[in-house]
Each structure stands twice: as C-alpha cells, then as structure tokens.
C-alpha cells in the first residue's frame, strides 16, 4: 500500500523575536516535513501567530513534528492542527449560478415566461442560434466512471467527484468554461457511449476523465466517431500534450535533440500509451515501453513501439524515461542513469521524487505536480470551442504542446499553471489549427 501525502495546517505561536520561526522551520525540515504556505495570523508585541501548511507522509510523522516544535521551548507552541484541504471541500467546490438577476416582474417575464418562449422558437427555427442564446456551446461535460481516479485506482465515481469538481474549477478559472461533472455508474463501453450520446446535446464538448484502460480507448474512439462535438480523454491526450512539451523543454535546456533520443515509457495504460503514441508521432529515434499487463504491451507494439521486459531494462536503455503507473517509488535511485531525463508523473505520489532522481544523477527530473495536464485541457477546449471544432485532432494537440513550450520561461521546465498566458496561448494555437484544418461546424 503506497503512502499518501497529505497536507495539514499548524497554528504556531512564537515570541516576536527574529530567529524563532527559523527554529520552527528547522524542526519541521529535520523531520522531512515539506513547508507550503505560511500565513501570519497575528503580530503582537510579545508573540506572533502563524498558520503554516505542511505536507506529511504519515500521521506518525505529523505527531513527531508537532512534538518537536513544542519541545523547542522559548515559548514556541503549536496551538492547533487543522485540515485546510478538507475545509476547502466543505459543501463542494462548484455550484450552478445564474448569470442574470431577477429583481422585478419585468425581469421575470424577460428571462422566463412568457418572454423565453420566443427564444425557444428562434432556436427551433434555426438550431445554430442555440450557440448564441444558451450556454451550451460554452459548457463541457466532465465524464468519469471512477475506474482510474488519479493513481488511487477504481474507487468509484462518487469518491472521484472531488477531482471532477477540481477540473470544473480549473475550466472556469483558466478558460471561462462551465464544466459539469457527470458520474456514470457503468464502465461498459456500450452503456457509456449510449449514455453520453443521449446527453451530449447539453454540451459543447466532452472531457473524459479518470476512466481506466483498456475500456477508455474504445469509449473515446467511438464517441469521437459518433459525436460532432470535441471529445478528449484528458488522461490520454491532455497528459501526452504536456509531457511532449516538458520533454522538448528539457531537451532544449540540455542540448539534446528529442528526435535523436531513445524514449522509455513505464506503464502503458491510458496516459502511457497516449504519451508513447504522441512521441512516435513527433518522431523519436526509438520508443520503448514496459507494462506487466501483456495486452497493454501488445497495444504499444501495434502502434509501432517496442515492449521491454522490466523497469530496469527501460532505465538502462533510455535517454528519456516517463512513468505513469500509479506505483509510488517504483523507480529506485540506483536505476537512474547519469544525464537521464525522468518524468515520473503519477499522482498523488511519483514513481521517484525529483530530488532523489537528481541526486542519483538525472539531468532533469519532474513529477506529476509540475508536469500536469492542467497546462493542457483548459486551453485545448477553449480553442476547440472558439473554433466550433467538430473534433480534437493530432495537429491541434501538437500545436497545444508547442504553445506550452513557447510559453515556458528560460530555466523553467514548463510554465506555471497560474500563468494565464499559457492557457490563452494554448487556446489560440488550437483554434488556429482547427480553422486551418476546416475541422469546424
Ligand atoms: N501528471 C498528469 O498530468 C497525469 C495525467 C494522467 C495520469 N497521471 C497519472 O498516471 C497514473 C496512471 O494513470 P492512467 O490513467 O494511465 O491509469 P491506467 O490504470 O490506465 O494505467 C496504469 C498502467 O500502469 C501499469 N502498471 C502498474 N504497475 C506497473 C509496473 N510495476 N510497471 C509497469 N507498469 C505498471 C498498469 O498495468 C496499467 O496499464 C496515475 O497515477 C495518474 O495520476 C498523471
Ligand atoms: O488530475 C490530475 O492531477 C492529473 C491527472 O488527470 C491524473 O489523473 O493524475
Ligand atoms: Mg486524470
């Protein structure tokens, strides 16, 4: 069972003398607690109270950190331990809100009956008008069956809802899109396809999320073929886009040509197969992969890659290694080759921590928090919706990857996800290619 990292907030009082908080930080650091945000709650003449967020790997480690801070003495004290993450989820993270206000009978007649009937007739006579007089063309369904929630596995769609709500928040904030989670109580491809087809008219696009392999492949392929709105499985193509951008960025910084590199993919599920396909489409020297599931390995072969037998072999053979297995700690530091580029992308815990990979000799290392499909899906859908695209195509995805690369500041591997320019740049690149391809309605 893998260790889950979790965040807690410590409310800490220190006497208002320089150097006291440094003692607290050292105590946390010595026990390998990872300090996040620090907020000063109160500065008094005698003492200061701060809310310090820390990431831990076990309750035991948390208890040890609290005891170590209380043991410093000099009036330093932990007053409370709170769970900010749970608190942020109370009541859910999203809500359907009205864009208009109803303050008078006139308003009521305009936005509801009898006025609304005329708008219905306008759309009945010319269905394209729905793009202008409803929110449909700006709304994307976030569809999951709960079978591959992050790296937590098949925990069901309801337990996966916090992830889907999170995706909706990101759609809203980074692309102005309304994301509506749809939780399916079936994984059967016929039933999933049929259900999504029956509800698709409410949406301008369909984002498939955390649907496990292999059924995700058939579901996406069939929905793309049967619907004339953009459909994308984020864990496949959103991840592949961001991974290609990161690999190109790491190569650029280390003077390596991606097209001359040998690339290895550990884990050939939804994310891993799509990453391998994207790298082969881009043109790499060799594409190797490993997965204990022989059907997954066969799928790589069908797409032109070569399957190897073990993680060790991949680590020995490849210049660039990407891992999407959901297995924490799968890559041991002693497997790392000097100068290797390692992207260990499993969430919530990576196959190898970037610090450990760099210490073991990697030239570049990143995890799934840095290299995350958050950099891709909001802009990809914004661009596709703006262009009224019927489909999300490979050229649109490659354009998105290059836009992420071009938005990366010198010295960084990828742009910061809170940098709004990256989402705008991805959107305009995707929209441009969709228009060039005449892949529009
Ligand atoms: N950073 C990101 O943006 C991002 C995006 C998508 C997925 N992910 C992460 O990738 C992981 C996998 O997601 P997925 O949707 O592809 O799931 P998935 O279930 O479709 O695929 C996982 C694959 O890993 C294989 N695997 C398991 N143990 C292995 C081992 N020891 N060696 C080699 N292969 C092994 C499985 O057989 C399976 O084929 C998750 O942890 C998820 O969080 C990250
Ligand atoms: O949601 C994320 O953080 C990335 C990705 O979609 C995943 O499944 O891990
Ligand atoms: Mg996902």
CSV table of C-alpha atoms and ligand atoms in Angstrom, one decimal:
chain,number,residue,atom,x,y,z
A,1,UNK,CA,0.0,0.0,0.0
A,2,UNK,CA,1.5,3.3,-1.1
A,3,UNK,CA,1.9,6.2,1.4
A,4,UNK,CA,-0.4,9.0,0.6
A,5,UNK,CA,1.0,12.5,1.1
A,6,UNK,CA,-1.4,14.8,2.9
A,7,UNK,CA,-1.4,18.4,4.0
A,8,UNK,CA,-2.1,19.8,7.5
A,9,UNK,CA,-2.0,23.3,8.9
A,10,UNK,CA,-0.3,24.0,12.1
A,11,UNK,CA,-1.3,27.1,14.1
A,12,UNK,CA,2.0,28.1,15.8
A,13,UNK,CA,2.8,30.8,18.3
A,14,UNK,CA,6.4,32.1,18.6
A,15,UNK,CA,7.7,35.0,20.7
A,16,UNK,CA,8.1,38.1,18.4
A,17,UNK,CA,11.9,37.8,18.2
A,18,UNK,CA,13.8,37.3,15.0
A,19,UNK,CA,15.1,33.7,14.6
A,20,UNK,CA,12.3,32.0,16.4
A,21,UNK,CA,10.4,31.0,13.3
A,22,UNK,CA,13.7,29.7,11.8
A,23,UNK,CA,13.9,27.2,14.7
A,24,UNK,CA,10.3,26.0,13.9
A,25,UNK,CA,11.3,25.7,10.2
A,26,UNK,CA,14.4,23.7,11.1
A,27,UNK,CA,12.4,21.3,13.4
A,28,UNK,CA,9.9,20.7,10.5
A,29,UNK,CA,12.7,20.2,8.0
A,30,UNK,CA,14.7,17.8,10.2
A,31,UNK,CA,11.7,15.5,10.3
A,32,UNK,CA,11.3,15.8,6.5
A,33,UNK,CA,8.0,17.8,6.6
A,34,UNK,CA,7.6,19.9,3.5
A,35,UNK,CA,6.6,23.5,4.3
A,36,UNK,CA,4.0,25.1,2.0
A,37,UNK,CA,2.1,28.4,2.5
A,38,UNK,CA,2.9,30.4,5.6
A,39,UNK,CA,0.3,33.0,6.7
A,40,UNK,CA,0.8,35.4,9.6
A,41,UNK,CA,-2.5,35.5,11.5
A,42,UNK,CA,-1.4,37.9,14.3
A,43,UNK,CA,1.6,40.0,15.0
A,44,UNK,CA,1.7,41.2,18.7
A,45,UNK,CA,4.4,42.9,20.6
A,46,UNK,CA,5.1,39.8,22.6
A,47,UNK,CA,4.2,37.0,20.2
A,48,UNK,CA,3.3,36.1,16.6
A,49,UNK,CA,0.9,33.5,15.4
A,50,UNK,CA,1.3,31.8,12.0
A,51,UNK,CA,-0.7,29.3,10.0
A,52,UNK,CA,1.9,27.0,8.5
A,53,UNK,CA,0.9,24.4,5.9
A,54,UNK,CA,3.0,21.3,5.8
A,55,UNK,CA,2.9,18.2,3.7
A,56,UNK,CA,3.5,14.9,5.5
A,57,UNK,CA,3.6,11.2,4.6
A,58,UNK,CA,2.1,9.7,7.8
A,59,UNK,CA,0.2,10.6,11.0
A,60,UNK,CA,3.2,9.5,12.9
A,61,UNK,CA,5.5,12.0,11.1
A,62,UNK,CA,2.9,14.7,11.8
A,63,UNK,CA,2.8,13.8,15.5
A,64,UNK,CA,6.6,13.9,15.7
A,65,UNK,CA,6.8,17.3,14.0
A,66,UNK,CA,4.2,18.8,16.5
A,67,UNK,CA,6.2,17.2,19.4
A,68,UNK,CA,9.5,18.6,18.1
A,69,UNK,CA,8.1,22.1,17.7
A,70,UNK,CA,6.6,22.0,21.2
A,71,UNK,CA,10.0,20.7,22.5
A,72,UNK,CA,11.9,23.8,21.2
A,73,UNK,CA,10.9,25.8,24.3
A,74,UNK,CA,11.4,29.6,24.5
A,75,UNK,CA,7.5,29.9,24.4
A,76,UNK,CA,7.2,28.3,21.0
A,77,UNK,CA,3.9,26.3,20.8
A,78,UNK,CA,1.6,24.5,18.4
A,79,UNK,CA,-1.9,25.6,19.3
A,80,UNK,CA,-3.9,23.5,16.8
A,81,UNK,CA,-3.6,21.2,13.8
A,82,UNK,CA,-6.2,21.8,11.1
A,83,UNK,CA,-7.1,20.2,7.8
A,84,UNK,CA,-7.3,23.0,5.3
A,85,UNK,CA,-7.8,20.7,2.3
A,86,UNK,CA,-11.0,19.1,3.8
A,87,UNK,CA,-12.2,22.5,4.9
A,88,UNK,CA,-11.8,23.8,1.3
A,89,UNK,CA,-14.1,21.0,0.1
A,90,UNK,CA,-17.0,21.6,2.6
A,91,UNK,CA,-20.2,22.0,0.6
A,92,UNK,CA,-18.4,21.1,-2.7
A,93,UNK,CA,-16.2,23.3,-4.8
A,94,UNK,CA,-18.7,24.3,-7.5
A,95,UNK,CA,-22.2,25.5,-7.9
A,96,UNK,CA,-24.5,26.3,-10.8
A,97,UNK,CA,-25.1,30.0,-10.6
A,98,UNK,CA,-27.4,32.3,-12.6
A,99,UNK,CA,-25.8,34.9,-14.8
A,100,UNK,CA,-28.8,37.2,-14.6
A,101,UNK,CA,-30.7,38.7,-11.7
A,102,UNK,CA,-34.4,38.6,-11.2
A,103,UNK,CA,-35.4,41.8,-9.4
A,104,UNK,CA,-38.7,42.7,-10.9
A,105,UNK,CA,-41.7,41.2,-12.6
A,106,UNK,CA,-40.3,42.6,-15.9
A,107,UNK,CA,-37.1,40.7,-15.3
A,108,UNK,CA,-39.1,37.5,-14.6
A,109,UNK,CA,-41.1,37.9,-17.9
A,110,UNK,CA,-37.8,38.6,-19.8
A,111,UNK,CA,-35.8,35.7,-18.5
A,112,UNK,CA,-38.6,33.2,-18.0
A,113,UNK,CA,-42.2,33.0,-19.3
A,114,UNK,CA,-43.7,34.4,-21.4
A,115,UNK,CA,-40.5,36.0,-23.0
A,116,UNK,CA,-38.5,32.8,-23.1
A,117,UNK,CA,-41.0,31.2,-25.4
A,118,UNK,CA,-39.9,33.4,-28.3
A,119,UNK,CA,-36.2,32.4,-27.7
A,120,UNK,CA,-37.3,28.8,-27.9
A,121,UNK,CA,-38.9,29.4,-31.3
A,122,UNK,CA,-35.9,31.2,-32.6
A,123,UNK,CA,-33.8,28.1,-31.8
A,124,UNK,CA,-36.5,25.8,-33.2
A,125,UNK,CA,-36.4,27.6,-36.5
A,126,UNK,CA,-32.5,27.8,-36.6
A,127,UNK,CA,-30.8,25.4,-34.2
A,128,UNK,CA,-27.4,27.2,-34.6
A,129,UNK,CA,-28.9,30.1,-32.6
A,130,UNK,CA,-28.5,27.9,-29.5
A,131,UNK,CA,-24.8,28.8,-29.7
A,132,UNK,CA,-25.8,32.5,-29.0
A,133,UNK,CA,-28.9,32.2,-26.8
A,134,UNK,CA,-27.9,29.3,-24.5
A,135,UNK,CA,-24.8,28.4,-22.6
A,136,UNK,CA,-24.5,25.0,-24.4
A,137,UNK,CA,-21.5,26.0,-26.6
A,138,UNK,CA,-19.5,27.1,-23.5
A,139,UNK,CA,-20.3,24.0,-21.4
A,140,UNK,CA,-18.2,20.9,-21.2
A,141,UNK,CA,-19.2,17.6,-19.5
A,142,UNK,CA,-16.5,16.1,-17.3
A,143,UNK,CA,-17.4,12.4,-17.6
A,144,UNK,CA,-16.0,9.7,-15.3
A,145,UNK,CA,-16.8,6.1,-14.4
A,146,UNK,CA,-14.4,6.4,-11.4
A,147,UNK,CA,-12.2,3.5,-12.5
A,148,UNK,CA,-8.8,5.3,-12.6
A,149,UNK,CA,-9.1,8.2,-10.2
A,150,UNK,CA,-5.6,9.8,-10.1
A,151,UNK,CA,-3.3,6.8,-9.1
A,152,UNK,CA,-5.9,5.7,-6.5
A,153,UNK,CA,-7.4,3.2,-8.8
A,154,UNK,CA,-11.0,2.1,-9.1
A,155,UNK,CA,-12.5,3.9,-6.2
A,156,UNK,CA,-15.8,4.7,-7.9
A,157,UNK,CA,-17.2,7.9,-9.4
A,158,UNK,CA,-18.6,9.4,-6.2
A,159,UNK,CA,-15.3,9.1,-4.4
A,160,UNK,CA,-13.7,10.7,-7.6
A,161,UNK,CA,-16.1,13.7,-7.5
A,162,UNK,CA,-13.6,16.0,-5.8
A,163,UNK,CA,-11.2,15.5,-8.7
A,164,UNK,CA,-14.1,16.2,-11.2
A,165,UNK,CA,-15.1,19.4,-9.3
A,166,UNK,CA,-11.4,20.4,-9.3
A,167,UNK,CA,-11.3,20.1,-13.1
A,168,UNK,CA,-14.5,22.2,-13.3
A,169,UNK,CA,-12.9,24.9,-11.1
A,170,UNK,CA,-9.8,24.9,-13.5
A,171,UNK,CA,-12.0,25.1,-16.6
A,172,UNK,CA,-13.8,28.1,-15.1
A,173,UNK,CA,-10.7,30.0,-13.9
A,174,UNK,CA,-8.3,29.3,-16.8
A,175,UNK,CA,-10.7,29.1,-19.7
A,176,UNK,CA,-14.1,30.6,-18.7
A,177,UNK,CA,-15.7,27.3,-19.5
A,178,UNK,CA,-18.6,25.8,-17.4
A,179,UNK,CA,-17.6,22.2,-16.5
A,180,UNK,CA,-20.4,19.9,-15.4
A,181,UNK,CA,-19.3,16.6,-13.7
A,182,UNK,CA,-21.2,13.6,-14.9
A,183,UNK,CA,-20.7,10.5,-12.7
A,184,UNK,CA,-21.5,7.2,-14.5
A,185,UNK,CA,-22.4,4.0,-12.6
A,186,UNK,CA,-21.3,1.9,-15.6
A,187,UNK,CA,-18.0,1.1,-17.3
A,188,UNK,CA,-19.5,-0.9,-20.0
A,189,UNK,CA,-18.4,0.8,-23.3
A,190,UNK,CA,-21.8,0.3,-24.9
A,191,UNK,CA,-23.6,1.8,-22.0
A,192,UNK,CA,-21.1,4.7,-21.5
A,193,UNK,CA,-21.3,5.6,-25.2
A,194,UNK,CA,-25.1,5.3,-25.3
A,195,UNK,CA,-25.4,7.5,-22.2
A,196,UNK,CA,-23.1,10.2,-23.3
A,197,UNK,CA,-24.7,10.2,-26.8
A,198,UNK,CA,-28.1,10.7,-25.1
A,199,UNK,CA,-27.0,13.7,-23.0
A,200,UNK,CA,-24.5,15.3,-25.4
A,201,UNK,CA,-26.9,18.0,-26.7
A,202,UNK,CA,-26.4,19.8,-23.3
A,203,UNK,CA,-22.7,20.3,-24.1
A,204,UNK,CA,-20.3,22.0,-26.4
A,205,UNK,CA,-17.6,19.3,-25.6
A,206,UNK,CA,-16.9,16.1,-23.7
A,207,UNK,CA,-13.9,15.7,-21.4
A,208,UNK,CA,-13.5,12.1,-20.4
A,209,UNK,CA,-11.6,11.9,-17.1
A,210,UNK,CA,-10.0,9.2,-15.0
A,211,UNK,CA,-11.6,6.4,-17.0
A,212,UNK,CA,-9.3,3.3,-16.7
A,213,UNK,CA,-7.7,1.3,-19.5
A,214,UNK,CA,-8.4,-0.6,-21.7
A,215,UNK,CA,-12.1,0.4,-21.9
A,216,UNK,CA,-11.1,4.1,-22.1
A,217,UNK,CA,-9.7,3.5,-25.6
A,218,UNK,CA,-12.9,2.1,-27.1
A,219,UNK,CA,-15.1,4.7,-25.4
A,220,UNK,CA,-13.1,7.6,-26.6
A,221,UNK,CA,-12.7,6.3,-30.2
A,222,UNK,CA,-16.5,5.6,-30.5
A,223,UNK,CA,-17.6,8.9,-29.0
A,224,UNK,CA,-15.2,10.8,-31.3
A,225,UNK,CA,-16.6,9.0,-34.3
A,226,UNK,CA,-20.2,9.3,-33.4
A,227,UNK,CA,-20.4,12.9,-32.0
A,228,UNK,CA,-19.8,16.1,-33.9
A,229,UNK,CA,-18.6,18.0,-30.8
A,230,UNK,CA,-15.0,17.8,-29.4
A,231,UNK,CA,-14.3,14.7,-27.2
A,232,UNK,CA,-11.0,14.2,-25.4
A,233,UNK,CA,-9.8,11.7,-22.8
A,234,UNK,CA,-7.7,14.0,-20.6
A,235,UNK,CA,-5.6,11.3,-19.1
A,236,UNK,CA,-4.6,10.2,-22.6
A,237,UNK,CA,-4.1,13.3,-24.7
A,238,UNK,CA,-4.0,16.1,-22.2
A,239,UNK,CA,-1.2,14.3,-20.4
A,240,UNK,CA,0.6,13.4,-23.7
A,241,UNK,CA,0.5,17.1,-24.8
A,242,UNK,CA,2.0,18.3,-21.5
A,243,UNK,CA,4.6,15.5,-21.5
A,244,UNK,CA,5.7,16.3,-25.0
A,245,UNK,CA,6.1,20.0,-24.1
A,246,UNK,CA,8.1,19.1,-21.0
A,247,UNK,CA,10.4,16.6,-22.8
A,248,UNK,CA,11.1,19.2,-25.6
A,249,UNK,CA,11.8,21.8,-22.9
A,250,UNK,CA,14.2,19.5,-21.0
A,251,UNK,CA,15.9,18.6,-24.3
A,252,UNK,CA,16.3,22.3,-25.3
A,253,UNK,CA,17.9,23.1,-21.9
A,254,UNK,CA,20.3,20.1,-22.1
A,255,UNK,CA,21.2,20.5,-25.8
A,256,UNK,CA,19.7,17.1,-26.7
A,257,UNK,CA,17.6,16.5,-29.8
A,258,UNK,CA,14.3,14.7,-29.0
A,259,UNK,CA,14.2,13.2,-32.5
A,260,UNK,CA,17.6,11.6,-31.8
A,261,UNK,CA,16.6,10.3,-28.3
A,262,UNK,CA,15.6,6.9,-27.1
A,263,UNK,CA,12.5,7.2,-25.0
A,264,UNK,CA,11.1,4.8,-22.5
A,265,UNK,CA,7.5,4.7,-21.1
A,266,UNK,CA,6.9,2.8,-17.8
A,267,UNK,CA,3.1,2.0,-17.6
A,268,UNK,CA,1.2,1.6,-20.8
A,269,UNK,CA,-2.3,2.4,-19.6
A,270,UNK,CA,-4.4,5.4,-20.6
A,271,UNK,CA,-1.7,8.0,-20.1
A,272,UNK,CA,1.3,5.8,-21.0
A,273,UNK,CA,0.0,4.6,-24.4
A,274,UNK,CA,-1.1,8.1,-25.4
A,275,UNK,CA,2.3,9.6,-24.4
A,276,UNK,CA,4.1,6.8,-26.4
A,277,UNK,CA,1.9,7.5,-29.5
A,278,UNK,CA,2.5,11.2,-29.2
A,279,UNK,CA,6.3,10.8,-29.0
A,280,UNK,CA,6.2,8.4,-32.0
A,281,UNK,CA,4.0,10.9,-34.0
A,282,UNK,CA,6.5,13.6,-33.1
A,283,UNK,CA,9.4,11.4,-34.3
A,284,UNK,CA,11.8,9.9,-31.7
A,285,UNK,CA,14.7,7.5,-32.5
A,286,UNK,CA,13.2,4.6,-30.6
A,287,UNK,CA,10.1,4.2,-28.4
A,288,UNK,CA,10.3,1.5,-25.7
A,289,UNK,CA,7.7,0.6,-23.1
A,290,UNK,CA,7.0,-1.8,-20.2
A,291,UNK,CA,3.8,-2.9,-18.5
A,292,UNK,CA,3.2,-6.2,-16.7
A,293,UNK,CA,-0.2,-6.4,-18.5
A,294,UNK,CA,0.7,-8.2,-21.8
A,295,UNK,CA,-2.3,-6.7,-23.6
A,296,UNK,CA,-1.1,-3.2,-22.7
A,297,UNK,CA,2.4,-4.1,-24.1
A,298,UNK,CA,0.8,-5.5,-27.2
A,299,UNK,CA,-1.1,-2.2,-27.8
A,300,UNK,CA,2.3,-0.4,-27.8
A,301,UNK,CA,3.6,-2.9,-30.4
A,302,UNK,CA,0.5,-2.3,-32.6
A,303,UNK,CA,1.3,1.4,-32.6
A,304,UNK,CA,4.9,0.8,-33.6
A,305,UNK,CA,6.8,0.8,-30.3
A,306,UNK,CA,8.9,-1.9,-28.7
A,307,UNK,CA,8.0,-3.6,-25.4
A,308,UNK,CA,10.8,-4.5,-23.0
A,309,UNK,CA,10.5,-6.9,-20.0
A,310,UNK,CA,11.4,-4.8,-17.0
A,311,UNK,CA,11.6,-1.3,-15.5
A,312,UNK,CA,15.4,-2.0,-15.0
A,313,UNK,CA,15.8,-2.6,-18.8
A,314,UNK,CA,13.9,0.7,-19.6
A,315,UNK,CA,16.1,2.6,-17.2
A,316,UNK,CA,19.3,1.1,-18.7
A,317,UNK,CA,18.3,1.7,-22.3
A,318,UNK,CA,16.6,5.1,-22.5
A,319,UNK,CA,17.7,8.7,-22.5
A,320,UNK,CA,14.3,10.0,-21.5
A,321,UNK,CA,12.1,8.0,-19.2
A,322,UNK,CA,8.4,8.7,-18.4
A,323,UNK,CA,6.4,6.8,-15.8
A,324,UNK,CA,2.6,6.7,-15.4
A,325,UNK,CA,1.9,3.6,-13.3
A,326,UNK,CA,0.3,4.9,-10.1
A,327,UNK,CA,3.0,3.0,-8.2
A,328,UNK,CA,4.9,5.1,-5.7
A,329,UNK,CA,8.7,4.5,-5.5
A,330,UNK,CA,8.8,2.1,-8.5
A,331,UNK,CA,12.0,3.7,-9.8
A,332,UNK,CA,14.9,3.2,-7.4
A,333,UNK,CA,17.7,5.7,-7.3
A,334,UNK,CA,20.2,3.1,-8.2
A,335,UNK,CA,18.4,2.5,-11.5
A,336,UNK,CA,18.9,6.2,-12.6
A,337,UNK,CA,21.5,6.7,-15.4
A,338,UNK,CA,23.7,9.7,-15.4
A,339,UNK,CA,22.3,12.6,-17.5
A,340,UNK,CA,18.8,10.9,-17.9
A,341,UNK,CA,15.6,13.0,-18.2
A,342,UNK,CA,13.0,11.5,-15.8
A,343,UNK,CA,9.3,12.5,-15.8
A,344,UNK,CA,7.6,10.4,-13.0
A,345,UNK,CA,4.1,11.6,-13.5
A,346,UNK,CA,1.9,9.5,-11.2
A,347,UNK,CA,-0.4,11.4,-8.8
A,348,UNK,CA,-0.7,11.8,-5.9
A,349,UNK,CA,2.8,10.1,-5.4
A,350,UNK,CA,5.5,9.8,-8.0
A,351,UNK,CA,7.5,6.7,-9.1
A,352,UNK,CA,10.6,8.6,-7.9
A,353,UNK,CA,10.8,12.0,-6.2
A,354,UNK,CA,12.5,14.6,-8.5
A,355,UNK,CA,15.0,15.4,-5.7
A,356,UNK,CA,16.0,11.7,-5.4
A,357,UNK,CA,16.4,11.3,-9.2
A,358,UNK,CA,18.5,14.5,-9.5
A,359,UNK,CA,20.7,13.3,-6.5
A,360,UNK,CA,21.2,10.0,-8.3
A,361,UNK,CA,22.5,11.7,-11.5
A,362,UNK,CA,19.5,12.6,-13.6
A,363,UNK,CA,20.0,15.8,-15.7
A,364,UNK,CA,16.3,16.7,-15.4
A,365,UNK,CA,13.5,15.3,-13.2
A,366,UNK,CA,9.9,16.3,-12.5
A,367,UNK,CA,6.8,14.8,-11.1
A,368,UNK,CA,3.1,14.9,-11.8
A,369,UNK,CA,2.5,18.1,-9.8
A,370,UNK,CA,4.8,20.0,-12.2
A,371,UNK,CA,4.1,18.1,-15.4
A,372,UNK,CA,0.3,18.1,-15.2
A,373,UNK,CA,-2.5,18.1,-17.7
A,374,UNK,CA,-3.8,21.2,-16.0
A,375,UNK,CA,-1.5,23.0,-18.5
A,376,UNK,CA,-3.4,21.5,-21.5
A,377,UNK,CA,-7.1,20.7,-21.1
A,378,UNK,CA,-8.5,24.2,-20.3
A,379,UNK,CA,-6.8,25.9,-23.4
A,380,UNK,CA,-7.4,22.9,-25.7
A,381,UNK,CA,-11.2,23.1,-25.0
A,382,UNK,CA,-11.2,26.9,-25.1
A,383,UNK,CA,-9.6,26.8,-28.6
A,384,UNK,CA,-11.8,23.9,-29.8
A,385,UNK,CA,-15.0,25.7,-28.6
A,386,UNK,CA,-13.9,29.0,-30.1
A,387,UNK,CA,-13.4,27.4,-33.5
A,388,UNK,CA,-16.6,25.4,-33.2
A,389,UNK,CA,-14.4,22.4,-33.9
A,390,UNK,CA,-16.1,19.0,-34.6
A,391,UNK,CA,-13.1,17.1,-33.3
A,392,UNK,CA,-9.8,17.4,-31.4
A,393,UNK,CA,-7.1,16.2,-33.8
A,394,UNK,CA,-3.4,15.3,-33.5
A,395,UNK,CA,-2.3,18.6,-35.2
A,396,UNK,CA,-4.4,20.5,-32.7
A,397,UNK,CA,-2.7,18.6,-29.8
A,398,UNK,CA,0.8,19.1,-31.2
A,399,UNK,CA,0.1,22.8,-31.6
A,400,UNK,CA,-1.0,22.9,-27.9
A,401,UNK,CA,2.3,21.2,-26.9
A,402,UNK,CA,4.3,23.7,-28.8
A,403,UNK,CA,2.3,26.6,-27.3
A,404,UNK,CA,3.1,25.3,-23.8
A,405,UNK,CA,6.8,25.0,-24.8
A,406,UNK,CA,6.8,28.6,-26.2
A,407,UNK,CA,5.2,29.9,-23.0
A,408,UNK,CA,7.9,28.4,-20.9
A,409,UNK,CA,10.2,30.9,-19.3
A,410,UNK,CA,14.0,30.3,-19.7
A,411,UNK,CA,15.2,28.0,-16.9
A,412,UNK,CA,11.8,26.5,-16.2
A,413,UNK,CA,10.7,23.1,-17.4
A,414,UNK,CA,7.1,24.2,-18.1
A,415,UNK,CA,5.1,27.3,-17.4
A,416,UNK,CA,3.5,27.9,-14.1
A,417,UNK,CA,-0.1,26.7,-14.2
A,418,UNK,CA,-1.3,30.0,-12.7
A,419,UNK,CA,0.3,32.0,-15.6
A,420,UNK,CA,-2.9,32.9,-17.6
A,421,UNK,CA,-0.8,33.5,-20.7
A,422,UNK,CA,-0.1,29.8,-21.1
A,423,UNK,CA,-3.9,28.9,-21.3
A,424,UNK,CA,-4.5,31.8,-23.7
A,425,UNK,CA,-1.6,30.7,-25.9
A,426,UNK,CA,-2.8,27.1,-26.0
A,427,UNK,CA,-6.3,28.2,-26.8
A,428,UNK,CA,-5.2,30.4,-29.7
A,429,UNK,CA,-2.8,27.8,-31.2
A,430,UNK,CA,-5.6,25.1,-31.0
A,431,UNK,CA,-8.2,27.5,-32.5
A,432,UNK,CA,-5.8,28.5,-35.4
A,433,UNK,CA,-5.1,24.9,-36.3
A,434,UNK,CA,-8.8,23.9,-36.1
A,435,UNK,CA,-9.6,26.7,-38.5
A,436,UNK,CA,-6.8,25.8,-40.9
A,437,UNK,CA,-8.0,22.2,-40.9
A,438,UNK,CA,-11.5,23.3,-41.6
A,439,UNK,CA,-12.4,20.9,-38.8
A,440,UNK,CA,-15.3,23.2,-37.8
A,441,UNK,CA,-19.1,23.0,-37.8
B,1,LIG,N1,0.6,14.3,-14.3
B,1,LIG,C1,-0.5,14.2,-15.0
B,1,LIG,O1,-1.0,15.1,-15.7
B,1,LIG,C2,-1.2,12.8,-15.1
B,1,LIG,C3,-2.2,12.6,-16.1
B,1,LIG,C4,-2.8,11.4,-16.2
B,1,LIG,C5,-2.4,10.4,-15.4
B,1,LIG,N2,-1.5,10.6,-14.4
B,1,LIG,C6,-1.1,9.5,-13.5
B,1,LIG,O2,-0.7,8.4,-14.2
B,1,LIG,C7,-1.1,7.2,-13.4
B,1,LIG,C8,-1.8,6.2,-14.3
B,1,LIG,O3,-3.0,6.8,-14.8
B,1,LIG,P1,-3.7,6.1,-16.1
B,1,LIG,O4,-4.9,6.9,-16.3
B,1,LIG,O5,-2.8,5.9,-17.2
B,1,LIG,O6,-4.1,4.7,-15.4
B,1,LIG,P2,-4.2,3.3,-16.0
B,1,LIG,O7,-4.8,2.4,-15.0
B,1,LIG,O8,-4.9,3.4,-17.4
B,1,LIG,O9,-2.7,2.8,-16.3
B,1,LIG,C9,-1.8,2.4,-15.4
B,1,LIG,C10,-0.9,1.3,-16.1
B,1,LIG,O10,0.3,1.1,-15.3
B,1,LIG,C11,0.6,-0.3,-15.4
B,1,LIG,N3,1.5,-0.7,-14.3
B,1,LIG,C12,1.1,-0.9,-13.0
B,1,LIG,N4,2.2,-1.3,-12.3
B,1,LIG,C13,3.3,-1.3,-13.1
B,1,LIG,C14,4.6,-1.6,-13.0
B,1,LIG,N5,5.1,-2.0,-11.9
B,1,LIG,N6,5.4,-1.4,-14.1
B,1,LIG,C15,4.9,-1.0,-15.3
B,1,LIG,N7,3.6,-0.7,-15.5
B,1,LIG,C16,2.8,-0.8,-14.4
B,1,LIG,C17,-0.8,-0.9,-15.4
B,1,LIG,O11,-0.7,-2.3,-15.8
B,1,LIG,C18,-1.6,0.0,-16.3
B,1,LIG,O12,-1.5,-0.5,-17.6
B,1,LIG,C19,-1.9,7.7,-12.3
B,1,LIG,O13,-1.2,7.7,-11.1
B,1,LIG,C20,-2.3,9.2,-12.7
B,1,LIG,O14,-2.3,10.0,-11.6
B,1,LIG,C21,-0.8,11.8,-14.3
B,2,LIG,O1,-5.8,15.5,-12.2
B,2,LIG,C1,-4.5,15.5,-12.1
B,2,LIG,O2,-3.8,16.0,-11.2
B,2,LIG,C2,-3.8,14.9,-13.3
B,2,LIG,C3,-4.4,13.7,-13.9
B,2,LIG,O3,-5.6,14.0,-14.5
B,2,LIG,C4,-4.4,12.5,-13.1
B,2,LIG,O4,-5.3,11.7,-13.3
B,2,LIG,O5,-3.5,12.3,-12.3
B,3,LIG,MG1,-6.9,12.3,-14.5
